[in-house]
mmCIF file of C-alpha atoms and ligand atoms in Angstrom:
data_model
loop_
_atom_site.group_PDB
_atom_site.id
_atom_site.type_symbol
_atom_site.label_atom_id
_atom_site.label_comp_id
_atom_site.label_asym_id
_atom_site.label_seq_id
_atom_site.Cartn_x
_atom_site.Cartn_y
_atom_site.Cartn_z
ATOM 1 C CA MET A 1 -280.617 -214.580 -76.050
ATOM 2 C CA SER A 2 -278.942 -217.806 -75.074
ATOM 3 C CA LYS A 3 -280.842 -218.095 -71.797
ATOM 4 C CA ILE A 4 -284.177 -217.969 -73.579
ATOM 5 C CA LYS A 5 -285.531 -221.087 -75.202
ATOM 6 C CA SER A 6 -288.534 -221.223 -77.451
ATOM 7 C CA ARG A 7 -291.173 -223.618 -76.208
ATOM 8 C CA THR A 8 -290.652 -225.687 -79.355
ATOM 9 C CA ALA A 9 -287.160 -226.501 -78.198
ATOM 10 C CA VAL A 10 -288.698 -229.058 -75.863
ATOM 11 C CA ASN A 11 -290.086 -230.954 -78.833
ATOM 12 C CA ARG A 12 -286.844 -230.958 -80.748
ATOM 13 C CA ARG A 13 -285.105 -232.941 -78.067
ATOM 14 C CA LYS A 14 -287.228 -235.984 -78.694
ATOM 15 C CA PHE A 15 -286.642 -236.985 -82.261
ATOM 16 C CA LEU A 16 -289.051 -239.453 -83.766
ATOM 17 C CA LYS A 17 -289.863 -240.667 -87.225
ATOM 18 C CA ILE A 18 -290.583 -237.893 -89.703
ATOM 19 C CA GLY A 19 -292.466 -237.839 -92.939
ATOM 20 C CA LEU A 20 -295.739 -239.576 -92.188
ATOM 21 C CA LEU A 21 -297.913 -236.570 -92.773
ATOM 22 C CA GLY A 22 -295.919 -234.678 -95.316
ATOM 23 C CA THR A 23 -298.705 -232.384 -96.420
ATOM 24 C CA THR A 24 -296.571 -229.300 -96.343
ATOM 25 C CA SER A 25 -293.091 -230.650 -96.772
ATOM 26 C CA THR A 26 -292.814 -229.416 -100.300
ATOM 27 C CA LEU A 27 -293.953 -225.982 -99.182
ATOM 28 C CA LEU A 28 -291.696 -225.557 -96.206
ATOM 29 C CA GLY A 29 -288.992 -228.138 -95.688
ATOM 30 C CA SER A 30 -288.139 -226.322 -92.488
ATOM 31 C CA ARG A 31 -287.647 -226.989 -88.824
ATOM 32 C CA LEU A 32 -291.265 -225.952 -88.317
ATOM 33 C CA LEU A 33 -292.456 -228.994 -90.213
ATOM 34 C CA THR A 34 -290.037 -231.201 -88.354
ATOM 35 C CA ASP A 35 -291.383 -229.943 -85.052
ATOM 36 C CA ALA A 36 -294.991 -230.431 -86.047
ATOM 37 C CA VAL A 37 -294.519 -233.920 -87.371
ATOM 38 C CA GLN A 38 -292.398 -234.977 -84.421
ATOM 39 C CA ALA A 39 -294.980 -233.735 -81.978
ATOM 40 C CA TYR A 40 -297.828 -235.307 -83.912
ATOM 41 C CA ALA A 41 -296.042 -238.640 -83.956
ATOM 42 C CA GLN A 42 -295.402 -238.451 -80.228
ATOM 43 C CA GLU A 43 -298.820 -237.460 -79.069
ATOM 44 C CA LYS A 44 -301.903 -238.737 -80.806
ATOM 45 C CA PRO A 45 -304.918 -236.467 -80.418
ATOM 46 C CA GLU A 46 -307.044 -239.254 -79.010
ATOM 47 C CA THR A 47 -304.727 -239.405 -75.989
ATOM 48 C CA ILE A 48 -305.192 -235.730 -75.159
ATOM 49 C CA ALA A 49 -307.869 -234.723 -72.643
ATOM 50 C CA PHE A 50 -309.348 -231.596 -74.164
ATOM 51 C CA PRO A 51 -311.471 -229.382 -71.886
ATOM 52 C CA PRO A 52 -315.044 -228.390 -72.719
ATOM 53 C CA PRO A 53 -314.823 -225.312 -74.958
ATOM 54 C CA VAL A 54 -315.786 -221.879 -73.638
ATOM 55 C CA TYR A 55 -317.294 -219.239 -75.905
ATOM 56 C CA ARG A 56 -317.676 -215.461 -75.769
ATOM 57 C CA THR A 57 -319.379 -212.990 -78.078
ATOM 58 C CA LEU A 58 -317.137 -211.125 -80.507
ATOM 59 C CA GLY A 59 -318.571 -207.647 -80.022
ATOM 60 C CA ARG A 60 -321.205 -206.419 -82.402
ATOM 61 C CA THR A 61 -320.534 -209.219 -84.885
ATOM 62 C CA GLY A 62 -322.533 -211.393 -82.493
ATOM 63 C CA LEU A 63 -320.326 -214.367 -83.390
ATOM 64 C CA LYS A 64 -319.880 -216.831 -80.536
ATOM 65 C CA VAL A 65 -316.191 -217.591 -80.619
ATOM 66 C CA SER A 66 -314.068 -219.986 -78.597
ATOM 67 C CA VAL A 67 -311.948 -218.015 -76.129
ATOM 68 C CA ILE A 68 -308.920 -219.754 -77.598
ATOM 69 C CA GLY A 69 -308.791 -219.172 -81.326
ATOM 70 C CA PHE A 70 -306.231 -220.866 -83.498
ATOM 71 C CA GLY A 71 -303.379 -218.540 -84.412
ATOM 72 C CA ALA A 72 -302.147 -220.371 -87.501
ATOM 73 C CA MET A 73 -299.170 -218.200 -88.398
ATOM 74 C CA LEU A 74 -296.628 -220.769 -87.211
ATOM 75 C CA THR A 75 -298.548 -223.937 -88.030
ATOM 76 C CA PRO A 76 -297.189 -225.949 -90.928
ATOM 77 C CA GLU A 77 -299.484 -228.930 -90.442
ATOM 78 C CA PRO A 78 -303.235 -228.681 -91.260
ATOM 79 C CA GLU A 79 -303.993 -231.719 -89.130
ATOM 80 C CA VAL A 80 -303.086 -229.808 -85.961
ATOM 81 C CA ILE A 81 -305.657 -227.153 -86.844
ATOM 82 C CA ARG A 82 -308.246 -229.806 -87.590
ATOM 83 C CA VAL A 83 -307.737 -231.395 -84.175
ATOM 84 C CA ALA A 84 -308.470 -227.994 -82.642
ATOM 85 C CA PHE A 85 -311.643 -227.640 -84.736
ATOM 86 C CA GLU A 86 -312.703 -231.106 -83.674
ATOM 87 C CA HIS A 87 -312.474 -230.034 -80.032
ATOM 88 C CA GLY A 88 -314.515 -226.858 -80.183
ATOM 89 C CA VAL A 89 -312.058 -224.216 -81.385
ATOM 90 C CA ASN A 90 -314.137 -222.346 -83.943
ATOM 91 C CA TYR A 91 -311.932 -219.413 -84.944
ATOM 92 C CA VAL A 92 -308.763 -219.460 -87.012
ATOM 93 C CA ASN A 93 -306.548 -216.502 -87.792
ATOM 94 C CA THR A 94 -304.184 -216.415 -90.758
ATOM 95 C CA SER A 95 -302.715 -213.838 -93.112
ATOM 96 C CA ARG A 96 -301.588 -213.479 -96.692
ATOM 97 C CA LYS A 97 -298.125 -212.776 -95.437
ATOM 98 C CA TYR A 98 -297.497 -215.729 -93.151
ATOM 99 C CA MET A 99 -295.164 -218.334 -94.632
ATOM 100 C CA SER A 100 -294.878 -216.232 -97.790
ATOM 101 C CA GLY A 101 -298.537 -216.803 -98.606
ATOM 102 C CA LYS A 102 -298.576 -220.542 -97.883
ATOM 103 C CA ASN A 103 -300.245 -220.283 -94.484
ATOM 104 C CA GLU A 104 -303.635 -219.535 -96.003
ATOM 105 C CA GLU A 105 -303.288 -222.702 -98.094
ATOM 106 C CA ILE A 106 -302.545 -224.711 -94.965
ATOM 107 C CA VAL A 107 -305.607 -223.239 -93.259
ATOM 108 C CA GLY A 108 -307.603 -223.976 -96.429
ATOM 109 C CA LYS A 109 -306.634 -227.641 -96.152
ATOM 110 C CA ALA A 110 -307.634 -227.671 -92.494
ATOM 111 C CA LEU A 111 -311.026 -226.143 -93.321
ATOM 112 C CA LYS A 112 -312.122 -229.003 -95.545
ATOM 113 C CA GLY A 113 -315.196 -230.477 -93.904
ATOM 114 C CA TYR A 114 -315.235 -227.821 -91.175
ATOM 115 C CA ARG A 115 -316.005 -224.617 -93.055
ATOM 116 C CA ASP A 116 -319.593 -224.307 -91.855
ATOM 117 C CA ARG A 117 -318.634 -224.454 -88.173
ATOM 118 C CA VAL A 118 -315.489 -222.335 -88.116
ATOM 119 C CA TYR A 119 -314.930 -218.581 -88.436
ATOM 120 C CA VAL A 120 -312.041 -217.592 -90.680
ATOM 121 C CA ALA A 121 -310.094 -214.394 -90.127
ATOM 122 C CA THR A 122 -307.324 -213.217 -92.421
ATOM 123 C CA LYS A 123 -305.523 -210.001 -93.281
ATOM 124 C CA ILE A 124 -304.758 -208.106 -96.423
ATOM 125 C CA GLN A 125 -301.196 -207.295 -97.382
ATOM 126 C CA THR A 126 -299.651 -204.307 -95.710
ATOM 127 C CA GLU A 127 -298.432 -202.440 -98.742
ATOM 128 C CA ILE A 128 -301.555 -202.281 -100.905
ATOM 129 C CA ASN A 129 -303.924 -199.371 -100.744
ATOM 130 C CA THR A 130 -306.127 -198.909 -103.803
ATOM 131 C CA PRO A 131 -309.623 -200.456 -103.636
ATOM 132 C CA GLU A 132 -308.906 -202.549 -106.724
ATOM 133 C CA ALA A 133 -305.646 -203.930 -105.325
ATOM 134 C CA ILE A 134 -307.295 -204.710 -101.981
ATOM 135 C CA ILE A 135 -310.144 -206.532 -103.698
ATOM 136 C CA ARG A 136 -307.678 -208.560 -105.768
ATOM 137 C CA ASP A 137 -305.774 -209.388 -102.606
ATOM 138 C CA VAL A 138 -308.887 -210.638 -100.812
ATOM 139 C CA GLU A 139 -309.848 -212.677 -103.856
ATOM 140 C CA ALA A 140 -306.393 -214.284 -103.727
ATOM 141 C CA SER A 141 -307.050 -215.127 -100.069
ATOM 142 C CA LEU A 142 -310.392 -216.699 -100.942
ATOM 143 C CA LYS A 143 -308.669 -218.868 -103.518
ATOM 144 C CA ALA A 144 -305.867 -219.902 -101.157
ATOM 145 C CA LEU A 145 -308.325 -220.669 -98.383
ATOM 146 C CA GLY A 146 -310.593 -222.602 -100.745
ATOM 147 C CA THR A 147 -313.683 -220.782 -99.553
ATOM 148 C CA ASP A 148 -316.117 -218.328 -101.069
ATOM 149 C CA TYR A 149 -316.349 -216.049 -98.049
ATOM 150 C CA ILE A 150 -314.157 -214.769 -95.253
ATOM 151 C CA ASP A 151 -315.793 -214.129 -91.895
ATOM 152 C CA LEU A 152 -313.412 -211.396 -90.822
ATOM 153 C CA ILE A 153 -311.100 -209.425 -93.081
ATOM 154 C CA GLN A 154 -308.523 -207.375 -91.231
ATOM 155 C CA LEU A 155 -306.579 -204.301 -92.210
ATOM 156 C CA ASP A 156 -303.121 -203.884 -90.768
ATOM 157 C CA ALA A 157 -302.408 -200.612 -89.011
ATOM 158 C CA ASN A 158 -298.630 -200.600 -88.825
ATOM 159 C CA ALA A 159 -296.443 -197.632 -89.681
ATOM 160 C CA ASP A 160 -299.460 -195.885 -91.208
ATOM 161 C CA LYS A 161 -301.720 -195.607 -88.183
ATOM 162 C CA ASP A 162 -304.270 -193.648 -90.195
ATOM 163 C CA ARG A 163 -304.795 -196.481 -92.672
ATOM 164 C CA PRO A 164 -308.099 -197.647 -91.082
ATOM 165 C CA PHE A 165 -309.465 -194.152 -91.476
ATOM 166 C CA ARG A 166 -308.604 -193.720 -95.140
ATOM 167 C CA PRO A 167 -311.418 -194.114 -97.667
ATOM 168 C CA GLU A 168 -309.766 -196.665 -99.994
ATOM 169 C CA PRO A 169 -309.759 -199.748 -97.731
ATOM 170 C CA ARG A 170 -313.252 -198.935 -96.543
ATOM 171 C CA GLU A 171 -314.505 -198.683 -100.113
ATOM 172 C CA ALA A 172 -312.888 -202.030 -100.966
ATOM 173 C CA PHE A 173 -314.281 -203.760 -97.893
ATOM 174 C CA GLU A 174 -317.748 -202.313 -98.505
ATOM 175 C CA ARG A 175 -317.723 -203.660 -102.048
ATOM 176 C CA LEU A 176 -316.532 -207.066 -100.862
ATOM 177 C CA LYS A 177 -319.269 -207.179 -98.243
ATOM 178 C CA LYS A 178 -321.908 -206.372 -100.864
ATOM 179 C CA GLN A 179 -320.542 -209.214 -102.989
ATOM 180 C CA GLY A 180 -320.844 -211.587 -100.033
ATOM 181 C CA LYS A 181 -317.097 -212.232 -100.021
ATOM 182 C CA VAL A 182 -316.502 -210.890 -96.517
ATOM 183 C CA ARG A 183 -318.839 -210.680 -93.544
ATOM 184 C CA TYR A 184 -317.096 -208.407 -91.030
ATOM 185 C CA CYS A 185 -314.177 -205.997 -91.054
ATOM 186 C CA GLY A 186 -311.507 -205.515 -88.427
ATOM 187 C CA VAL A 187 -308.189 -203.834 -87.832
ATOM 188 C CA ALA A 188 -304.968 -205.565 -86.821
ATOM 189 C CA VAL A 189 -303.229 -203.046 -84.606
ATOM 190 C CA HIS A 190 -299.487 -203.195 -84.165
ATOM 191 C CA LYS A 191 -297.946 -199.801 -83.638
ATOM 192 C CA ASP A 192 -299.341 -197.644 -80.832
ATOM 193 C CA PRO A 193 -302.073 -200.062 -79.748
ATOM 194 C CA ALA A 194 -303.578 -197.664 -77.199
ATOM 195 C CA GLY A 195 -303.745 -194.751 -79.632
ATOM 196 C CA VAL A 196 -305.196 -196.720 -82.540
ATOM 197 C CA VAL A 197 -307.721 -198.680 -80.474
ATOM 198 C CA ASN A 198 -308.918 -195.474 -78.806
ATOM 199 C CA ALA A 199 -309.355 -193.871 -82.231
ATOM 200 C CA LEU A 200 -311.303 -196.892 -83.469
ATOM 201 C CA ALA A 201 -313.510 -196.851 -80.372
ATOM 202 C CA ARG A 202 -314.317 -193.187 -80.994
ATOM 203 C CA ASP A 203 -314.929 -193.638 -84.713
ATOM 204 C CA ALA A 204 -318.565 -192.641 -85.114
ATOM 205 C CA THR A 205 -318.892 -194.576 -88.385
ATOM 206 C CA ARG A 206 -318.479 -197.874 -86.486
ATOM 207 C CA PHE A 207 -317.021 -199.219 -89.713
ATOM 208 C CA PHE A 208 -314.706 -201.740 -88.107
ATOM 209 C CA ASP A 209 -316.244 -204.448 -85.974
ATOM 210 C CA THR A 210 -313.129 -205.857 -84.349
ATOM 211 C CA ALA A 211 -309.620 -204.964 -83.256
ATOM 212 C CA LEU A 212 -306.793 -207.472 -83.128
ATOM 213 C CA VAL A 213 -304.484 -206.072 -80.473
ATOM 214 C CA ALA A 214 -301.182 -207.042 -78.853
ATOM 215 C CA TYR A 215 -302.279 -207.468 -75.256
ATOM 216 C CA ASN A 216 -300.455 -209.283 -72.490
ATOM 217 C CA PHE A 217 -299.368 -209.121 -68.880
ATOM 218 C CA LYS A 218 -296.588 -206.718 -69.872
ATOM 219 C CA SER A 219 -298.937 -204.301 -71.672
ATOM 220 C CA ALA A 220 -299.098 -200.722 -70.458
ATOM 221 C CA LYS A 221 -302.270 -199.737 -68.606
ATOM 222 C CA ASP A 222 -303.392 -197.468 -71.434
ATOM 223 C CA VAL A 223 -303.733 -200.519 -73.712
ATOM 224 C CA GLY A 224 -306.175 -202.136 -71.282
ATOM 225 C CA ASP A 225 -308.073 -198.844 -70.986
ATOM 226 C CA ALA A 226 -308.345 -198.546 -74.772
ATOM 227 C CA ILE A 227 -309.589 -202.122 -75.031
ATOM 228 C CA ALA A 228 -312.252 -201.382 -72.420
ATOM 229 C CA LEU A 229 -313.393 -198.318 -74.346
ATOM 230 C CA ALA A 230 -313.480 -200.231 -77.624
ATOM 231 C CA ALA A 231 -315.429 -203.103 -76.070
ATOM 232 C CA ARG A 232 -317.943 -200.603 -74.677
ATOM 233 C CA SER A 233 -318.317 -199.153 -78.175
ATOM 234 C CA GLY A 234 -319.275 -202.629 -79.417
ATOM 235 C CA MET A 235 -316.001 -203.721 -80.955
ATOM 236 C CA GLY A 236 -314.924 -207.328 -80.578
ATOM 237 C CA ILE A 237 -311.434 -207.534 -79.100
ATOM 238 C CA VAL A 238 -309.083 -210.256 -80.248
ATOM 239 C CA ALA A 239 -305.910 -210.498 -78.177
ATOM 240 C CA MET A 240 -302.662 -211.411 -79.906
ATOM 241 C CA LYS A 241 -299.093 -211.619 -78.636
ATOM 242 C CA THR A 242 -300.564 -212.711 -75.329
ATOM 243 C CA GLN A 243 -297.295 -214.394 -74.419
ATOM 244 C CA ALA A 244 -295.211 -211.244 -74.583
ATOM 245 C CA GLY A 245 -293.049 -212.530 -77.387
ATOM 246 C CA GLY A 246 -293.353 -216.299 -77.010
ATOM 247 C CA TYR A 247 -290.092 -216.657 -75.126
ATOM 248 C CA ALA A 248 -289.881 -219.772 -73.000
ATOM 249 C CA THR A 249 -288.388 -219.355 -69.607
ATOM 250 C CA SER A 250 -287.291 -221.064 -66.466
ATOM 251 C CA ALA A 251 -290.222 -219.302 -64.744
ATOM 252 C CA GLY A 252 -292.141 -222.571 -64.833
ATOM 253 C CA GLU A 253 -293.778 -225.039 -67.168
ATOM 254 C CA SER A 254 -297.055 -223.131 -67.041
ATOM 255 C CA ALA A 255 -295.766 -219.669 -67.939
ATOM 256 C CA HIS A 256 -297.457 -219.664 -71.331
ATOM 257 C CA GLN A 257 -300.709 -220.870 -69.841
ATOM 258 C CA ALA A 258 -300.531 -218.229 -67.130
ATOM 259 C CA ALA A 259 -299.999 -215.542 -69.768
ATOM 260 C CA LEU A 260 -303.018 -216.739 -71.718
ATOM 261 C CA LYS A 261 -305.145 -216.835 -68.596
ATOM 262 C CA TRP A 262 -304.033 -213.326 -67.754
ATOM 263 C CA ALA A 263 -305.312 -212.000 -71.109
ATOM 264 C CA LEU A 264 -308.569 -213.911 -70.890
ATOM 265 C CA GLN A 265 -309.360 -212.782 -67.359
ATOM 266 C CA ASN A 266 -310.231 -209.439 -68.962
ATOM 267 C CA PRO A 267 -313.910 -209.715 -69.914
ATOM 268 C CA ASN A 268 -313.343 -207.093 -72.628
ATOM 269 C CA VAL A 269 -311.280 -209.643 -74.530
ATOM 270 C CA ALA A 270 -313.461 -211.959 -76.598
ATOM 271 C CA LEU A 271 -310.703 -214.391 -77.492
ATOM 272 C CA ALA A 272 -306.972 -214.867 -77.737
ATOM 273 C CA ILE A 273 -305.232 -216.362 -80.758
ATOM 274 C CA PRO A 274 -301.985 -217.939 -79.570
ATOM 275 C CA GLY A 275 -299.772 -219.299 -82.309
ATOM 276 C CA MET A 276 -299.674 -223.090 -82.114
ATOM 277 C CA ARG A 277 -297.178 -225.113 -84.090
ATOM 278 C CA ASN A 278 -298.088 -228.603 -83.005
ATOM 279 C CA LEU A 279 -300.282 -230.758 -80.796
ATOM 280 C CA THR A 280 -298.160 -230.152 -77.742
ATOM 281 C CA GLU A 281 -298.725 -226.417 -78.002
ATOM 282 C CA LEU A 282 -302.382 -226.891 -78.886
ATOM 283 C CA LYS A 283 -302.855 -229.019 -75.802
ATOM 284 C CA GLU A 284 -301.071 -226.467 -73.643
ATOM 285 C CA ASP A 285 -303.096 -223.517 -74.914
ATOM 286 C CA ILE A 286 -306.513 -225.078 -75.222
ATOM 287 C CA ALA A 287 -306.283 -226.329 -71.629
ATOM 288 C CA VAL A 288 -306.736 -222.831 -70.230
ATOM 289 C CA MET A 289 -310.331 -222.536 -71.440
ATOM 290 C CA GLY A 290 -312.458 -221.959 -68.358
ATOM 291 C CA MET A 291 -309.468 -221.826 -66.001
ATOM 292 C CA PRO A 292 -309.103 -218.822 -63.670
ATOM 293 C CA LEU A 293 -305.880 -216.907 -63.154
ATOM 294 C CA THR A 294 -304.479 -218.004 -59.809
ATOM 295 C CA ALA A 295 -302.044 -216.481 -57.338
ATOM 296 C CA SER A 296 -299.561 -219.108 -58.450
ATOM 297 C CA ASP A 297 -299.997 -217.967 -62.069
ATOM 298 C CA GLN A 298 -299.319 -214.390 -60.977
ATOM 299 C CA ARG A 299 -296.058 -215.467 -59.370
ATOM 300 C CA VAL A 300 -295.063 -217.363 -62.515
ATOM 301 C CA LEU A 301 -295.814 -214.266 -64.583
ATOM 302 C CA GLU A 302 -293.654 -212.123 -62.335
ATOM 303 C CA ARG A 303 -290.717 -214.431 -63.000
ATOM 304 C CA TYR A 304 -291.541 -214.715 -66.701
ATOM 305 C CA GLY A 305 -291.854 -210.934 -66.931
ATOM 306 C CA ALA A 306 -288.390 -210.509 -65.450
ATOM 307 C CA THR A 307 -286.990 -212.873 -68.086
ATOM 308 C CA VAL A 308 -288.517 -211.041 -71.037
ATOM 309 C CA GLU A 309 -287.883 -207.561 -69.614
ATOM 310 C CA PRO A 310 -284.689 -206.910 -71.618
ATOM 311 C CA TYR A 311 -286.479 -207.876 -74.860
ATOM 312 C CA PHE A 312 -290.086 -206.826 -74.525
ATOM 313 C CA CYS A 313 -291.245 -203.878 -76.619
ATOM 314 C CA GLY A 314 -294.821 -202.691 -76.136
ATOM 315 C CA LEU A 315 -294.819 -201.328 -79.725
ATOM 316 C CA CYS A 316 -296.092 -197.988 -78.429
ATOM 317 C CA GLY A 317 -293.835 -196.006 -80.767
ATOM 318 C CA LYS A 318 -293.192 -193.337 -78.136
ATOM 319 C CA CYS A 319 -289.418 -193.555 -78.627
ATOM 320 C CA GLU A 320 -289.620 -192.826 -82.326
ATOM 321 C CA GLY A 321 -290.121 -189.083 -81.984
ATOM 322 C CA GLY A 322 -286.735 -188.899 -80.269
ATOM 323 C CA CYS A 323 -284.851 -190.629 -83.065
ATOM 324 C CA PRO A 324 -283.315 -188.100 -85.467
ATOM 325 C CA GLY A 325 -282.839 -190.859 -88.043
ATOM 326 C CA GLY A 326 -286.575 -191.606 -88.280
ATOM 327 C CA VAL A 327 -286.068 -195.294 -87.494
ATOM 328 C CA GLU A 328 -289.265 -197.340 -87.216
ATOM 329 C CA ILE A 329 -288.087 -198.644 -83.862
ATOM 330 C CA SER A 330 -291.340 -200.366 -82.899
ATOM 331 C CA THR A 331 -291.550 -202.284 -86.179
ATOM 332 C CA VAL A 332 -287.876 -203.240 -86.020
ATOM 333 C CA ASN A 333 -288.514 -204.528 -82.507
ATOM 334 C CA ARG A 334 -291.560 -206.480 -83.668
ATOM 335 C CA ALA A 335 -289.487 -208.160 -86.385
ATOM 336 C CA LEU A 336 -286.845 -208.887 -83.762
ATOM 337 C CA MET A 337 -289.460 -210.489 -81.515
ATOM 338 C CA TYR A 338 -290.527 -212.769 -84.369
ATOM 339 C CA ALA A 339 -286.896 -213.796 -84.779
ATOM 340 C CA GLU A 340 -285.887 -214.151 -81.132
ATOM 341 C CA GLY A 341 -289.174 -215.078 -79.474
ATOM 342 C CA TYR A 342 -291.208 -216.912 -82.082
ATOM 343 C CA ARG A 343 -288.077 -218.271 -83.805
ATOM 344 C CA ASP A 344 -289.773 -217.608 -87.129
ATOM 345 C CA ARG A 345 -287.098 -216.170 -89.366
ATOM 346 C CA GLY A 346 -289.381 -215.957 -92.396
ATOM 347 C CA LEU A 347 -291.930 -213.814 -90.594
ATOM 348 C CA ALA A 348 -289.177 -211.748 -89.010
ATOM 349 C CA LEU A 349 -287.590 -211.042 -92.379
ATOM 350 C CA SER A 350 -290.867 -210.235 -94.123
ATOM 351 C CA THR A 351 -291.787 -207.828 -91.321
ATOM 352 C CA TYR A 352 -288.344 -206.231 -91.363
ATOM 353 C CA ARG A 353 -288.513 -205.792 -95.125
ATOM 354 C CA GLU A 354 -291.816 -203.944 -94.844
ATOM 355 C CA ILE A 355 -289.901 -201.089 -93.256
ATOM 356 C CA ALA A 356 -288.853 -198.382 -95.696
ATOM 357 C CA GLU A 357 -285.133 -198.484 -96.419
ATOM 358 C CA THR A 358 -284.746 -195.027 -94.907
ATOM 359 C CA ALA A 359 -286.319 -196.155 -91.606
ATOM 360 C CA GLY A 360 -284.569 -199.470 -90.939
ATOM 361 C CA ALA A 361 -281.979 -200.244 -88.287
ATOM 362 C CA ASP A 362 -279.165 -199.562 -90.774
ATOM 363 C CA ARG A 363 -279.803 -195.879 -90.148
ATOM 364 C CA CYS A 364 -278.236 -196.365 -86.733
ATOM 365 C CA LEU A 365 -274.857 -197.012 -88.354
ATOM 366 C CA ASP A 366 -274.580 -193.273 -89.038
ATOM 367 C CA CYS A 367 -275.590 -192.331 -85.530
ATOM 368 C CA LEU A 368 -272.855 -191.524 -83.011
ATOM 369 C CA GLN A 369 -275.048 -191.982 -79.955
ATOM 370 C CA CYS A 370 -278.570 -193.295 -79.529
ATOM 371 C CA VAL A 371 -280.816 -190.576 -78.193
ATOM 372 C CA ALA A 372 -284.112 -192.449 -78.634
ATOM 373 C CA ARG A 373 -285.483 -193.186 -75.186
ATOM 374 C CA CYS A 374 -287.797 -196.078 -74.487
ATOM 375 C CA ALA A 375 -290.706 -195.156 -72.248
ATOM 376 C CA HIS A 376 -290.282 -198.542 -70.554
ATOM 377 C CA GLY A 377 -286.523 -198.665 -70.160
ATOM 378 C CA LEU A 378 -285.659 -200.898 -73.115
ATOM 379 C CA ASP A 379 -282.172 -200.450 -74.571
ATOM 380 C CA VAL A 380 -283.157 -199.155 -78.007
ATOM 381 C CA ALA A 381 -279.672 -199.152 -79.511
ATOM 382 C CA ALA A 382 -279.039 -202.748 -78.413
ATOM 383 C CA GLY A 383 -282.270 -203.860 -80.081
ATOM 384 C CA MET A 384 -281.393 -202.097 -83.335
ATOM 385 C CA GLU A 385 -277.961 -203.724 -83.275
ATOM 386 C CA ARG A 386 -279.412 -207.210 -82.756
ATOM 387 C CA ALA A 387 -281.917 -206.591 -85.565
ATOM 388 C CA ARG A 388 -279.117 -205.605 -87.926
ATOM 389 C CA GLN A 389 -277.161 -208.700 -87.006
ATOM 390 C CA LEU A 390 -280.116 -211.061 -87.357
ATOM 391 C CA LEU A 391 -282.147 -209.502 -90.148
ATOM 392 C CA GLY A 392 -280.063 -206.926 -91.980
HETATM 393 S S1 SF4 O 401 -279.024 -195.207 -82.746
HETATM 394 FE FE1 SF4 O 401 -280.973 -194.589 -81.755
HETATM 395 S S2 SF4 O 401 -281.205 -192.397 -82.154
HETATM 396 FE FE2 SF4 O 401 -279.629 -193.180 -83.553
HETATM 397 S S3 SF4 O 401 -280.731 -193.664 -85.442
HETATM 398 FE FE3 SF4 O 401 -280.664 -195.540 -84.233
HETATM 399 S S4 SF4 O 401 -282.537 -195.561 -83.011
HETATM 400 FE FE4 SF4 O 401 -282.278 -193.483 -83.814
HETATM 401 S S1 SF4 O 402 -288.797 -199.367 -77.570
HETATM 402 FE FE1 SF4 O 402 -290.021 -198.666 -75.798
HETATM 403 S S2 SF4 O 402 -290.870 -196.663 -76.352
HETATM 404 FE FE2 SF4 O 402 -290.146 -197.675 -78.231
HETATM 405 S S3 SF4 O 402 -291.930 -198.709 -79.084
HETATM 406 FE FE3 SF4 O 402 -290.880 -200.206 -77.769
HETATM 407 S S4 SF4 O 402 -291.808 -200.000 -75.734
HETATM 408 FE FE4 SF4 O 402 -292.416 -198.186 -76.920
#
């Protein structure tokens, strides 16, 4: 991993005065806050030339959303989110789980004064399943966000790919809609994106309005095909993990922008939600609105793709059938990506701990030889070993 630098590393080099904003210091006290405050001190929003915003329709919800939404999972500073709102970004994505529940509070602070012009998307916790527990969870989100409605509530489809098709979450979401607490329902798809999105597209009930899908220039073709089918069925497609893990690279300064442009060139994608820690990253991501993917971008992506090749897992889950130990390889790899790519140890650990004890990378310790084969040539055993070292 030593050759790969997170894009926040650039900000860390230039140390400036810390502590001016301080809104989340008591919550986090981490390097994330340091990064955000440093970047904010270096680059005042009024000096940034923001482009005119570009909007697309989010499927059958009819919502007109900015093609760059604010992925808040890594953002410790509400002011960064507010700058985005001020410049036309009208969609913010958070989750109960990010920053151990504090991320929704940060988004809630950012929403003050902007609630009527911004769409709020959040997720329920992974491990809850009864209608009553789901309703309580959404009510906790409402409280943390300081709002009385959520525009888009999302259900995670992780290890349990059938979760969106079970009656309990649907009953809970239906009740919440009737109470005016949520407007639209979506699914956050992690494992087997092609399979789950295809199933959602073919779901005759049309219960879910949107799919939040890992989609990037490294995605397998079947993911793009599934997205096309879902978009044709009327679902709004929200692209996440557009940067194939968030690894910075020597491929060029614009690699992250090229990756975003690549996702947005697909007209079936309504918006992307890159995670933005600070103003520098906001400026970098927001700049792609309205910009076409160029031949130069394609060349940058080829180089970037080569850099991430040894680490990139498409989360398809195809290797898991070959593992006699029943290891949740795709989820382990996702946690690993949060650790190595995003450099977010908290998120990596919380994701890793969602895996049942019997399906974690520790199972590999009893295995003489790895027989799980990655459909895309990834060294499965090496990934499980790194996960154990970093997260076990
Ligand atoms: S080493 Fe490979 S085959 Fe063995 S348990 Fe781990 S992932 Fe499965
Ligand atoms: S390791 Fe390979 S086969 Fe397994 S989930 Fe990742 S991309 Fe798919």
